Tab-separated table of C-alpha atoms in Angstrom:
chain	number	residue	atom	x	y	z
A	1195	MET	CA	113.872	93.026	118.702
A	1196	ARG	CA	112.593	94.365	115.365
A	1197	LEU	CA	111.292	98.216	116.409
A	1198	MET	CA	109.237	99.727	114.072
A	1199	THR	CA	109.764	103.545	114.245
A	1200	ASN	CA	111.304	106.658	112.017
A	1201	ASN	CA	112.111	108.644	115.639
A	1202	PRO	CA	115.622	107.715	116.376
A	1203	MET	CA	115.533	108.556	119.924
A	1204	LYS	CA	113.051	106.282	120.882
A	1205	TYR	CA	115.333	103.632	119.423
A	1206	GLY	CA	118.197	104.940	121.870
A	1207	GLY	CA	115.888	105.039	125.002
A	1208	LEU	CA	114.530	101.663	125.056
A	1209	GLU	CA	118.416	100.238	124.460
A	1210	GLY	CA	118.784	102.580	127.679
A	1211	PHE	CA	116.124	100.480	129.543
A	1212	GLY	CA	118.393	97.415	128.405
A	1213	LEU	CA	116.052	96.034	124.989
A	1214	ASP	CA	118.122	94.244	122.669
A	1215	ILE	CA	117.097	96.573	119.483
A	1216	THR	CA	118.702	94.241	116.126
A	1217	ASP	CA	116.802	96.530	113.608
A	1218	ARG	CA	115.019	99.654	113.090
A	1219	VAL	CA	111.808	99.163	110.171
A	1220	PRO	CA	111.132	102.007	108.769
A	1221	ILE	CA	107.525	103.918	108.994
A	1222	GLN	CA	106.765	104.834	105.144
A	1223	SER	CA	103.762	106.284	103.717
A	1224	SER	CA	103.454	109.267	100.857
A	1225	PRO	CA	104.274	112.859	101.836
A	1226	THR	CA	101.500	115.131	101.051
A	1227	ALA	CA	101.151	118.669	100.043
A	1228	GLN	CA	98.527	119.109	103.510
A	1229	ASN	CA	101.676	117.179	105.523
A	1230	ILE	CA	105.289	118.078	103.887
A	1231	ASP	CA	105.644	120.797	105.936
A	1232	TYR	CA	104.873	118.624	109.396
A	1233	LEU	CA	107.098	116.078	107.946
A	1234	ARG	CA	110.008	118.125	107.151
A	1235	THR	CA	110.083	119.734	110.921
A	1236	LYS	CA	109.309	116.470	111.981
A	1237	GLN	CA	112.547	115.377	110.297
A	1238	GLN	CA	114.746	118.893	110.975
A	1239	ARG	CA	114.047	119.782	114.347
A	1240	MET	CA	113.638	116.016	115.658
A	1241	GLY	CA	115.763	113.729	113.670
A	1242	HIS	CA	113.465	111.738	112.254
A	1243	LEU	CA	114.433	108.980	109.711
A	1244	LEU	CA	111.630	110.152	107.035
A	1245	GLU	CA	112.680	109.638	102.905
A	1246	GLY	CA	111.102	110.939	99.850
A	1247	LEU	CA	110.024	114.419	101.443
A	1248	ASP	CA	112.560	116.166	98.180
A	1249	ASP	CA	109.918	114.771	95.668
A	1250	VAL	CA	107.323	116.815	97.206
A	1251	VAL	CA	106.588	120.280	96.638
A	1252	GLY	CA	104.771	122.044	100.143
């Protein structure tokens, strides 16, 4: 199965139920000044795999 997520815990959790994850497809969106702090928190505290956050000033 291809899993669409930025959350590595979902990947590991589903594998723990015996599901065969063959690929992780990142969910990409453009960070904005309004959501950059929220996205950085998800990245730093929960390990979400997010790209392009350094390009936005927040």
